[in-house]
């Protein structure tokens, strides 16, 4: 029997990378999974991989109407949510000097504001005993050049997990943060123009990681499974780094 048998899960940004690996793992463990994302073609490809125990609802987490539509669909079809993984996020490398108001607003709108309303609007459907996993980043506690605005959004996410752990206690909902280190996903490729540049980036990340390599989306999905399942029933308000020791050693 799987660890999530009969559970209803939502994974935002479930069409790619960490979110897709998490959705696939949850379905393997017996859950039904709703995934979201903006690009329909990516969602279609993901659902083809996930199979009959998943479906996609196209939408942008920074648009409140899209979130309302997502939860209306889930409410009508399943009536509840047991697990929410707020994973959607963007990263646009930008130094302080180059930061524009548009970059700031876009990054905060998706990574921080979008995440807040993803959680707030899910609450009426969340079950007692439910688990919320917020995907942050080890950059929330590091000073990485070019990651300033992104890291600030992830520090906000980590902070929300602390407050919401207390605020949602009486609803029987646990909240935890998961902080990946450098993980080899399309997010990394999107940062570089050529395959050679992507390999250089991978090499420089690997050199900074005590385990000597980047992580895989599946390794982050294993940690998400732990936080989502009853295996972590007495774990609340934490930040779980999945980073090959990068933020710890
Ligand atoms: N990869 C890493 O090294 C790393 C490290 C630390 C933390 N993280 C975090 O892990 C999460 C997943 O990253 P990833 O590496 O798996 O990246 P990815 O492969 O680019 O996946 C990002 C997912 O989020 C979705 N998304 C982006 N903006 C969205 C929006 N406004 N509304 C709805 N969905 C949106 C994307 O779909 P659409 O673009 O189609 O909307 C996609 O499904 C992010 O929060 C990221 O910050 C990643």
mmCIF file of C-alpha atoms and ligand atoms in Angstrom:
data_model
loop_
_atom_site.group_PDB
_atom_site.id
_atom_site.type_symbol
_atom_site.label_atom_id
_atom_site.label_comp_id
_atom_site.label_asym_id
_atom_site.label_seq_id
_atom_site.Cartn_x
_atom_site.Cartn_y
_atom_site.Cartn_z
ATOM 1 C CA UNK A 1 0.000 0.000 0.000
ATOM 2 C CA UNK A 2 1.302 3.449 -0.965
ATOM 3 C CA UNK A 3 2.023 6.181 1.557
ATOM 4 C CA UNK A 4 -0.625 8.483 0.011
ATOM 5 C CA UNK A 5 -3.350 5.936 -0.744
ATOM 6 C CA UNK A 6 -6.647 7.754 -1.491
ATOM 7 C CA UNK A 7 -5.232 11.235 -0.895
ATOM 8 C CA UNK A 8 -6.127 14.221 -3.058
ATOM 9 C CA UNK A 9 -3.083 16.379 -3.812
ATOM 10 C CA UNK A 10 -2.440 19.638 -5.625
ATOM 11 C CA UNK A 11 1.007 20.440 -7.032
ATOM 12 C CA UNK A 12 1.318 23.927 -8.507
ATOM 13 C CA UNK A 13 3.916 24.084 -11.264
ATOM 14 C CA UNK A 14 3.461 20.343 -11.689
ATOM 15 C CA UNK A 15 4.186 20.390 -15.420
ATOM 16 C CA UNK A 16 7.983 20.486 -15.149
ATOM 17 C CA UNK A 17 11.034 19.758 -13.004
ATOM 18 C CA UNK A 18 10.508 19.331 -9.261
ATOM 19 C CA UNK A 19 6.721 19.712 -9.480
ATOM 20 C CA UNK A 20 6.347 17.039 -12.159
ATOM 21 C CA UNK A 21 8.641 14.602 -10.312
ATOM 22 C CA UNK A 22 6.596 15.229 -7.150
ATOM 23 C CA UNK A 23 3.280 14.645 -8.941
ATOM 24 C CA UNK A 24 4.583 11.400 -10.456
ATOM 25 C CA UNK A 25 5.846 10.185 -7.061
ATOM 26 C CA UNK A 26 2.571 11.056 -5.329
ATOM 27 C CA UNK A 27 0.576 9.109 -7.938
ATOM 28 C CA UNK A 28 2.956 6.137 -7.493
ATOM 29 C CA UNK A 29 2.134 6.305 -3.772
ATOM 30 C CA UNK A 30 -1.622 6.158 -4.389
ATOM 31 C CA UNK A 31 -2.687 9.814 -4.592
ATOM 32 C CA UNK A 32 -4.847 11.611 -7.160
ATOM 33 C CA UNK A 33 -2.969 14.741 -8.241
ATOM 34 C CA UNK A 34 -4.052 18.051 -9.758
ATOM 35 C CA UNK A 35 -1.206 19.895 -11.458
ATOM 36 C CA UNK A 36 -1.136 23.517 -12.582
ATOM 37 C CA UNK A 37 1.001 25.718 -14.800
ATOM 38 C CA UNK A 38 0.646 28.404 -17.445
ATOM 39 C CA UNK A 39 1.796 26.528 -20.570
ATOM 40 C CA UNK A 40 -0.887 24.168 -21.888
ATOM 41 C CA UNK A 41 1.470 22.072 -24.031
ATOM 42 C CA UNK A 42 3.692 21.335 -21.010
ATOM 43 C CA UNK A 43 0.640 20.430 -18.944
ATOM 44 C CA UNK A 44 -0.602 18.076 -21.665
ATOM 45 C CA UNK A 45 2.786 16.315 -21.824
ATOM 46 C CA UNK A 46 2.879 16.002 -18.035
ATOM 47 C CA UNK A 47 -0.636 14.545 -17.805
ATOM 48 C CA UNK A 48 0.301 11.987 -20.473
ATOM 49 C CA UNK A 49 3.102 10.854 -18.126
ATOM 50 C CA UNK A 50 1.005 10.969 -14.957
ATOM 51 C CA UNK A 51 -1.878 8.903 -16.355
ATOM 52 C CA UNK A 52 -5.432 8.507 -15.153
ATOM 53 C CA UNK A 53 -4.787 9.483 -11.529
ATOM 54 C CA UNK A 54 -3.988 13.070 -12.385
ATOM 55 C CA UNK A 55 -5.299 16.022 -14.308
ATOM 56 C CA UNK A 56 -4.172 19.500 -15.220
ATOM 57 C CA UNK A 57 -5.824 22.839 -14.614
ATOM 58 C CA UNK A 58 -4.154 25.571 -16.626
ATOM 59 C CA UNK A 59 -3.563 28.752 -14.663
ATOM 60 C CA UNK A 60 -1.216 31.409 -13.344
ATOM 61 C CA UNK A 61 -0.723 31.468 -9.558
ATOM 62 C CA UNK A 62 -0.314 35.227 -9.638
ATOM 63 C CA UNK A 63 -3.864 35.628 -11.007
ATOM 64 C CA UNK A 64 -6.463 35.306 -8.282
ATOM 65 C CA UNK A 65 -9.251 34.427 -10.753
ATOM 66 C CA UNK A 66 -7.174 31.478 -11.983
ATOM 67 C CA UNK A 67 -6.775 30.243 -8.396
ATOM 68 C CA UNK A 68 -10.539 30.576 -7.803
ATOM 69 C CA UNK A 69 -11.196 28.538 -10.955
ATOM 70 C CA UNK A 70 -8.664 25.859 -9.898
ATOM 71 C CA UNK A 71 -10.287 25.342 -6.505
ATOM 72 C CA UNK A 72 -13.811 25.478 -7.952
ATOM 73 C CA UNK A 73 -12.867 22.614 -10.299
ATOM 74 C CA UNK A 74 -11.284 20.586 -7.486
ATOM 75 C CA UNK A 75 -14.241 21.276 -5.183
ATOM 76 C CA UNK A 76 -16.714 20.070 -7.795
ATOM 77 C CA UNK A 77 -14.780 16.968 -8.808
ATOM 78 C CA UNK A 78 -13.177 15.737 -5.552
ATOM 79 C CA UNK A 79 -14.618 17.932 -2.799
ATOM 80 C CA UNK A 80 -11.434 18.140 -0.762
ATOM 81 C CA UNK A 81 -7.656 18.590 -0.713
ATOM 82 C CA UNK A 82 -5.396 16.550 1.600
ATOM 83 C CA UNK A 83 -2.025 17.751 0.323
ATOM 84 C CA UNK A 84 -0.959 21.049 -1.235
ATOM 85 C CA UNK A 85 2.528 21.531 -2.665
ATOM 86 C CA UNK A 86 2.987 25.228 -3.495
ATOM 87 C CA UNK A 87 5.857 24.799 -5.914
ATOM 88 C CA UNK A 88 5.350 27.275 -8.801
ATOM 89 C CA UNK A 89 8.240 29.683 -9.043
ATOM 90 C CA UNK A 90 10.445 31.677 -11.376
ATOM 91 C CA UNK A 91 14.084 32.730 -11.155
ATOM 92 C CA UNK A 92 15.492 35.495 -13.357
ATOM 93 C CA UNK A 93 19.159 36.174 -12.494
ATOM 94 C CA UNK A 94 19.461 39.934 -11.876
ATOM 95 C CA UNK A 95 21.967 41.940 -9.866
ATOM 96 C CA UNK A 96 20.899 44.808 -7.608
ATOM 97 C CA UNK A 97 22.095 47.360 -10.190
ATOM 98 C CA UNK A 98 19.989 45.757 -12.926
ATOM 99 C CA UNK A 99 16.864 45.188 -10.857
ATOM 100 C CA UNK A 100 13.844 46.889 -12.417
ATOM 101 C CA UNK A 101 10.446 47.464 -10.796
ATOM 102 C CA UNK A 102 9.022 45.019 -13.362
ATOM 103 C CA UNK A 103 11.488 42.263 -12.366
ATOM 104 C CA UNK A 104 10.742 42.869 -8.685
ATOM 105 C CA UNK A 105 6.956 42.801 -9.165
ATOM 106 C CA UNK A 106 7.012 39.733 -11.441
ATOM 107 C CA UNK A 107 9.181 37.720 -9.037
ATOM 108 C CA UNK A 108 7.242 38.675 -5.918
ATOM 109 C CA UNK A 109 3.862 38.298 -7.677
ATOM 110 C CA UNK A 110 4.549 34.667 -8.566
ATOM 111 C CA UNK A 111 6.881 33.405 -5.834
ATOM 112 C CA UNK A 112 5.482 35.159 -2.759
ATOM 113 C CA UNK A 113 2.040 36.685 -3.415
ATOM 114 C CA UNK A 114 0.994 33.839 -5.720
ATOM 115 C CA UNK A 115 2.080 31.302 -3.121
ATOM 116 C CA UNK A 116 0.188 33.077 -0.333
ATOM 117 C CA UNK A 117 -3.091 33.107 -2.242
ATOM 118 C CA UNK A 118 -2.517 29.553 -3.492
ATOM 119 C CA UNK A 119 -2.576 28.504 0.165
ATOM 120 C CA UNK A 120 -5.271 30.913 1.387
ATOM 121 C CA UNK A 121 -7.748 29.928 -1.312
ATOM 122 C CA UNK A 122 -7.100 26.188 -0.778
ATOM 123 C CA UNK A 123 -8.020 26.318 2.917
ATOM 124 C CA UNK A 124 -11.821 25.849 2.571
ATOM 125 C CA UNK A 125 -11.117 22.523 0.846
ATOM 126 C CA UNK A 126 -8.233 21.345 3.053
ATOM 127 C CA UNK A 127 -8.922 18.423 5.361
ATOM 128 C CA UNK A 128 -8.077 18.070 9.034
ATOM 129 C CA UNK A 129 -4.793 16.116 8.985
ATOM 130 C CA UNK A 130 -3.772 17.846 5.758
ATOM 131 C CA UNK A 131 -0.248 18.838 4.839
ATOM 132 C CA UNK A 132 1.017 21.934 3.050
ATOM 133 C CA UNK A 133 4.519 21.908 1.565
ATOM 134 C CA UNK A 134 5.951 25.255 0.486
ATOM 135 C CA UNK A 135 8.857 25.065 -1.961
ATOM 136 C CA UNK A 136 11.463 27.645 -0.975
ATOM 137 C CA UNK A 137 15.207 27.464 -1.718
ATOM 138 C CA UNK A 138 18.521 27.299 0.115
ATOM 139 C CA UNK A 139 19.156 30.751 -1.340
ATOM 140 C CA UNK A 140 16.776 32.106 1.310
ATOM 141 C CA UNK A 141 19.665 31.844 3.793
ATOM 142 C CA UNK A 142 22.587 32.460 1.417
ATOM 143 C CA UNK A 143 23.984 35.515 -0.345
ATOM 144 C CA UNK A 144 24.172 34.457 -3.979
ATOM 145 C CA UNK A 145 25.032 37.252 -6.468
ATOM 146 C CA UNK A 146 22.238 37.711 -8.994
ATOM 147 C CA UNK A 147 19.657 35.958 -6.811
ATOM 148 C CA UNK A 148 18.678 38.930 -4.620
ATOM 149 C CA UNK A 149 14.985 39.348 -5.434
ATOM 150 C CA UNK A 150 14.452 35.608 -5.904
ATOM 151 C CA UNK A 151 16.104 34.825 -2.546
ATOM 152 C CA UNK A 152 14.011 37.491 -0.817
ATOM 153 C CA UNK A 153 10.832 35.828 -2.095
ATOM 154 C CA UNK A 154 12.052 32.483 -0.772
ATOM 155 C CA UNK A 155 12.864 34.015 2.629
ATOM 156 C CA UNK A 156 9.252 35.241 2.673
ATOM 157 C CA UNK A 157 8.061 31.716 1.910
ATOM 158 C CA UNK A 158 10.132 30.281 4.732
ATOM 159 C CA UNK A 159 8.690 32.900 7.088
ATOM 160 C CA UNK A 160 5.108 32.089 6.058
ATOM 161 C CA UNK A 161 5.639 28.463 7.100
ATOM 162 C CA UNK A 162 6.416 29.597 10.640
ATOM 163 C CA UNK A 163 3.339 31.836 10.961
ATOM 164 C CA UNK A 164 0.949 29.480 9.211
ATOM 165 C CA UNK A 165 2.045 26.537 11.359
ATOM 166 C CA UNK A 166 0.485 28.320 14.327
ATOM 167 C CA UNK A 167 -2.406 29.922 12.431
ATOM 168 C CA UNK A 168 -3.546 26.600 10.908
ATOM 169 C CA UNK A 169 -2.992 24.427 13.976
ATOM 170 C CA UNK A 170 -6.679 24.405 14.926
ATOM 171 C CA UNK A 171 -7.602 23.275 11.411
ATOM 172 C CA UNK A 172 -5.290 20.275 11.853
ATOM 173 C CA UNK A 173 -3.105 21.358 8.935
ATOM 174 C CA UNK A 174 0.688 21.099 9.060
ATOM 175 C CA UNK A 175 2.876 23.508 7.097
ATOM 176 C CA UNK A 176 6.531 22.927 6.241
ATOM 177 C CA UNK A 177 9.077 24.375 3.858
ATOM 178 C CA UNK A 178 11.237 22.362 1.495
ATOM 179 C CA UNK A 179 14.423 24.065 0.322
ATOM 180 C CA UNK A 180 16.144 22.578 -2.694
ATOM 181 C CA UNK A 181 19.757 23.396 -3.481
ATOM 182 C CA UNK A 182 20.882 23.331 -7.132
ATOM 183 C CA UNK A 183 18.660 20.768 -8.866
ATOM 184 C CA UNK A 184 19.090 19.877 -12.535
ATOM 185 C CA UNK A 185 15.717 20.952 -13.939
ATOM 186 C CA UNK A 186 14.593 23.045 -16.934
ATOM 187 C CA UNK A 187 15.000 26.087 -14.630
ATOM 188 C CA UNK A 188 18.787 25.612 -14.943
ATOM 189 C CA UNK A 189 18.714 25.221 -18.722
ATOM 190 C CA UNK A 190 16.562 28.331 -19.034
ATOM 191 C CA UNK A 191 19.357 30.347 -17.417
ATOM 192 C CA UNK A 192 21.865 29.524 -20.164
ATOM 193 C CA UNK A 193 21.895 30.005 -23.937
ATOM 194 C CA UNK A 194 23.901 26.945 -25.005
ATOM 195 C CA UNK A 195 24.304 23.357 -23.814
ATOM 196 C CA UNK A 196 27.994 24.119 -23.178
ATOM 197 C CA UNK A 197 27.081 27.032 -20.905
ATOM 198 C CA UNK A 198 24.574 24.803 -19.100
ATOM 199 C CA UNK A 199 27.317 22.223 -18.483
ATOM 200 C CA UNK A 200 29.607 24.955 -17.113
ATOM 201 C CA UNK A 201 26.858 26.084 -14.773
ATOM 202 C CA UNK A 202 26.283 22.492 -13.622
ATOM 203 C CA UNK A 203 30.057 22.112 -12.961
ATOM 204 C CA UNK A 204 30.218 25.302 -10.914
ATOM 205 C CA UNK A 205 27.174 24.278 -8.850
ATOM 206 C CA UNK A 206 28.652 20.803 -8.302
ATOM 207 C CA UNK A 207 31.907 22.281 -7.011
ATOM 208 C CA UNK A 208 29.987 24.218 -4.331
ATOM 209 C CA UNK A 209 28.055 21.189 -3.059
ATOM 210 C CA UNK A 210 29.607 18.919 -0.377
ATOM 211 C CA UNK A 211 28.225 15.793 -2.114
ATOM 212 C CA UNK A 212 29.942 16.969 -5.322
ATOM 213 C CA UNK A 213 26.947 16.977 -7.663
ATOM 214 C CA UNK A 214 23.638 18.644 -8.383
ATOM 215 C CA UNK A 215 20.475 17.013 -7.109
ATOM 216 C CA UNK A 216 17.691 15.455 -9.156
ATOM 217 C CA UNK A 217 14.039 16.413 -9.177
ATOM 218 C CA UNK A 218 13.258 12.877 -7.957
ATOM 219 C CA UNK A 219 15.406 13.425 -4.850
ATOM 220 C CA UNK A 220 13.390 16.544 -4.019
ATOM 221 C CA UNK A 221 10.175 14.597 -4.688
ATOM 222 C CA UNK A 222 11.231 12.032 -2.039
ATOM 223 C CA UNK A 223 11.540 14.814 0.526
ATOM 224 C CA UNK A 224 8.182 16.267 -0.566
ATOM 225 C CA UNK A 225 6.635 12.821 -0.063
ATOM 226 C CA UNK A 226 7.999 12.708 3.486
ATOM 227 C CA UNK A 227 6.538 16.120 4.363
ATOM 228 C CA UNK A 228 3.230 15.393 2.601
ATOM 229 C CA UNK A 229 2.662 12.000 4.215
ATOM 230 C CA UNK A 230 1.891 10.883 7.760
ATOM 231 C CA UNK A 231 5.567 9.811 8.027
ATOM 232 C CA UNK A 232 6.137 13.433 9.099
ATOM 233 C CA UNK A 233 3.092 13.671 11.406
ATOM 234 C CA UNK A 234 5.067 15.425 14.205
ATOM 235 C CA UNK A 235 7.048 17.679 11.858
ATOM 236 C CA UNK A 236 5.762 21.242 11.595
ATOM 237 C CA UNK A 237 7.155 24.641 10.654
ATOM 238 C CA UNK A 238 10.528 23.290 9.553
ATOM 239 C CA UNK A 239 12.700 24.071 6.590
ATOM 240 C CA UNK A 240 14.012 20.820 5.073
ATOM 241 C CA UNK A 241 17.091 21.465 2.917
ATOM 242 C CA UNK A 242 17.565 19.058 -0.002
ATOM 243 C CA UNK A 243 20.901 20.385 -1.147
ATOM 244 C CA UNK A 244 23.699 17.828 -0.823
ATOM 245 C CA UNK A 245 24.819 19.676 2.318
ATOM 246 C CA UNK A 246 25.318 23.027 0.566
ATOM 247 C CA UNK A 247 23.607 25.146 3.218
ATOM 248 C CA UNK A 248 24.727 23.003 6.150
ATOM 249 C CA UNK A 249 28.478 22.358 5.860
HETATM 250 N N1 LIG B 1 15.939 23.876 -9.794
HETATM 251 C C1 LIG B 1 16.554 24.379 -8.754
HETATM 252 O O1 LIG B 1 17.789 24.350 -8.670
HETATM 253 C C2 LIG B 1 15.762 24.959 -7.600
HETATM 254 C C3 LIG B 1 16.468 25.269 -6.423
HETATM 255 C C4 LIG B 1 15.767 25.807 -5.352
HETATM 256 C C5 LIG B 1 14.414 26.038 -5.437
HETATM 257 N N2 LIG B 1 13.751 25.724 -6.593
HETATM 258 C C6 LIG B 1 12.311 26.000 -6.634
HETATM 259 O O2 LIG B 1 11.613 24.831 -7.017
HETATM 260 C C7 LIG B 1 10.403 25.205 -7.682
HETATM 261 C C8 LIG B 1 10.308 24.438 -8.991
HETATM 262 O O3 LIG B 1 11.422 24.777 -9.783
HETATM 263 P P1 LIG B 1 11.959 23.835 -10.963
HETATM 264 O O4 LIG B 1 13.447 23.856 -10.883
HETATM 265 O O5 LIG B 1 11.244 22.557 -10.982
HETATM 266 O O6 LIG B 1 11.572 24.770 -12.214
HETATM 267 P P2 LIG B 1 10.793 24.496 -13.585
HETATM 268 O O7 LIG B 1 11.196 23.187 -14.153
HETATM 269 O O8 LIG B 1 11.004 25.739 -14.380
HETATM 270 O O9 LIG B 1 9.279 24.399 -13.107
HETATM 271 C C9 LIG B 1 8.570 25.519 -12.665
HETATM 272 C C10 LIG B 1 7.098 25.183 -12.705
HETATM 273 O O10 LIG B 1 6.368 26.293 -12.177
HETATM 274 C C11 LIG B 1 5.409 26.693 -13.148
HETATM 275 N N3 LIG B 1 5.151 28.119 -13.020
HETATM 276 C C12 LIG B 1 6.020 29.148 -13.152
HETATM 277 N N4 LIG B 1 5.392 30.309 -12.996
HETATM 278 C C13 LIG B 1 4.090 30.012 -12.770
HETATM 279 C C14 LIG B 1 2.925 30.789 -12.562
HETATM 280 N N5 LIG B 1 2.959 32.125 -12.566
HETATM 281 N N6 LIG B 1 1.755 30.147 -12.356
HETATM 282 C C15 LIG B 1 1.684 28.805 -12.369
HETATM 283 N N7 LIG B 1 2.747 28.019 -12.564
HETATM 284 C C16 LIG B 1 3.932 28.622 -12.776
HETATM 285 C C17 LIG B 1 6.016 26.305 -14.495
HETATM 286 O O11 LIG B 1 5.040 26.164 -15.529
HETATM 287 P P3 LIG B 1 4.713 27.407 -16.530
HETATM 288 O O12 LIG B 1 6.013 28.101 -16.821
HETATM 289 O O13 LIG B 1 4.101 26.752 -17.721
HETATM 290 O O14 LIG B 1 3.756 28.266 -15.789
HETATM 291 C C18 LIG B 1 6.600 24.946 -14.120
HETATM 292 O O15 LIG B 1 5.603 23.973 -14.104
HETATM 293 C C19 LIG B 1 10.453 26.723 -7.852
HETATM 294 O O16 LIG B 1 9.690 27.334 -6.835
HETATM 295 C C20 LIG B 1 11.922 27.055 -7.663
HETATM 296 O O17 LIG B 1 12.134 28.351 -7.182
HETATM 297 C C21 LIG B 1 14.392 25.184 -7.677
#
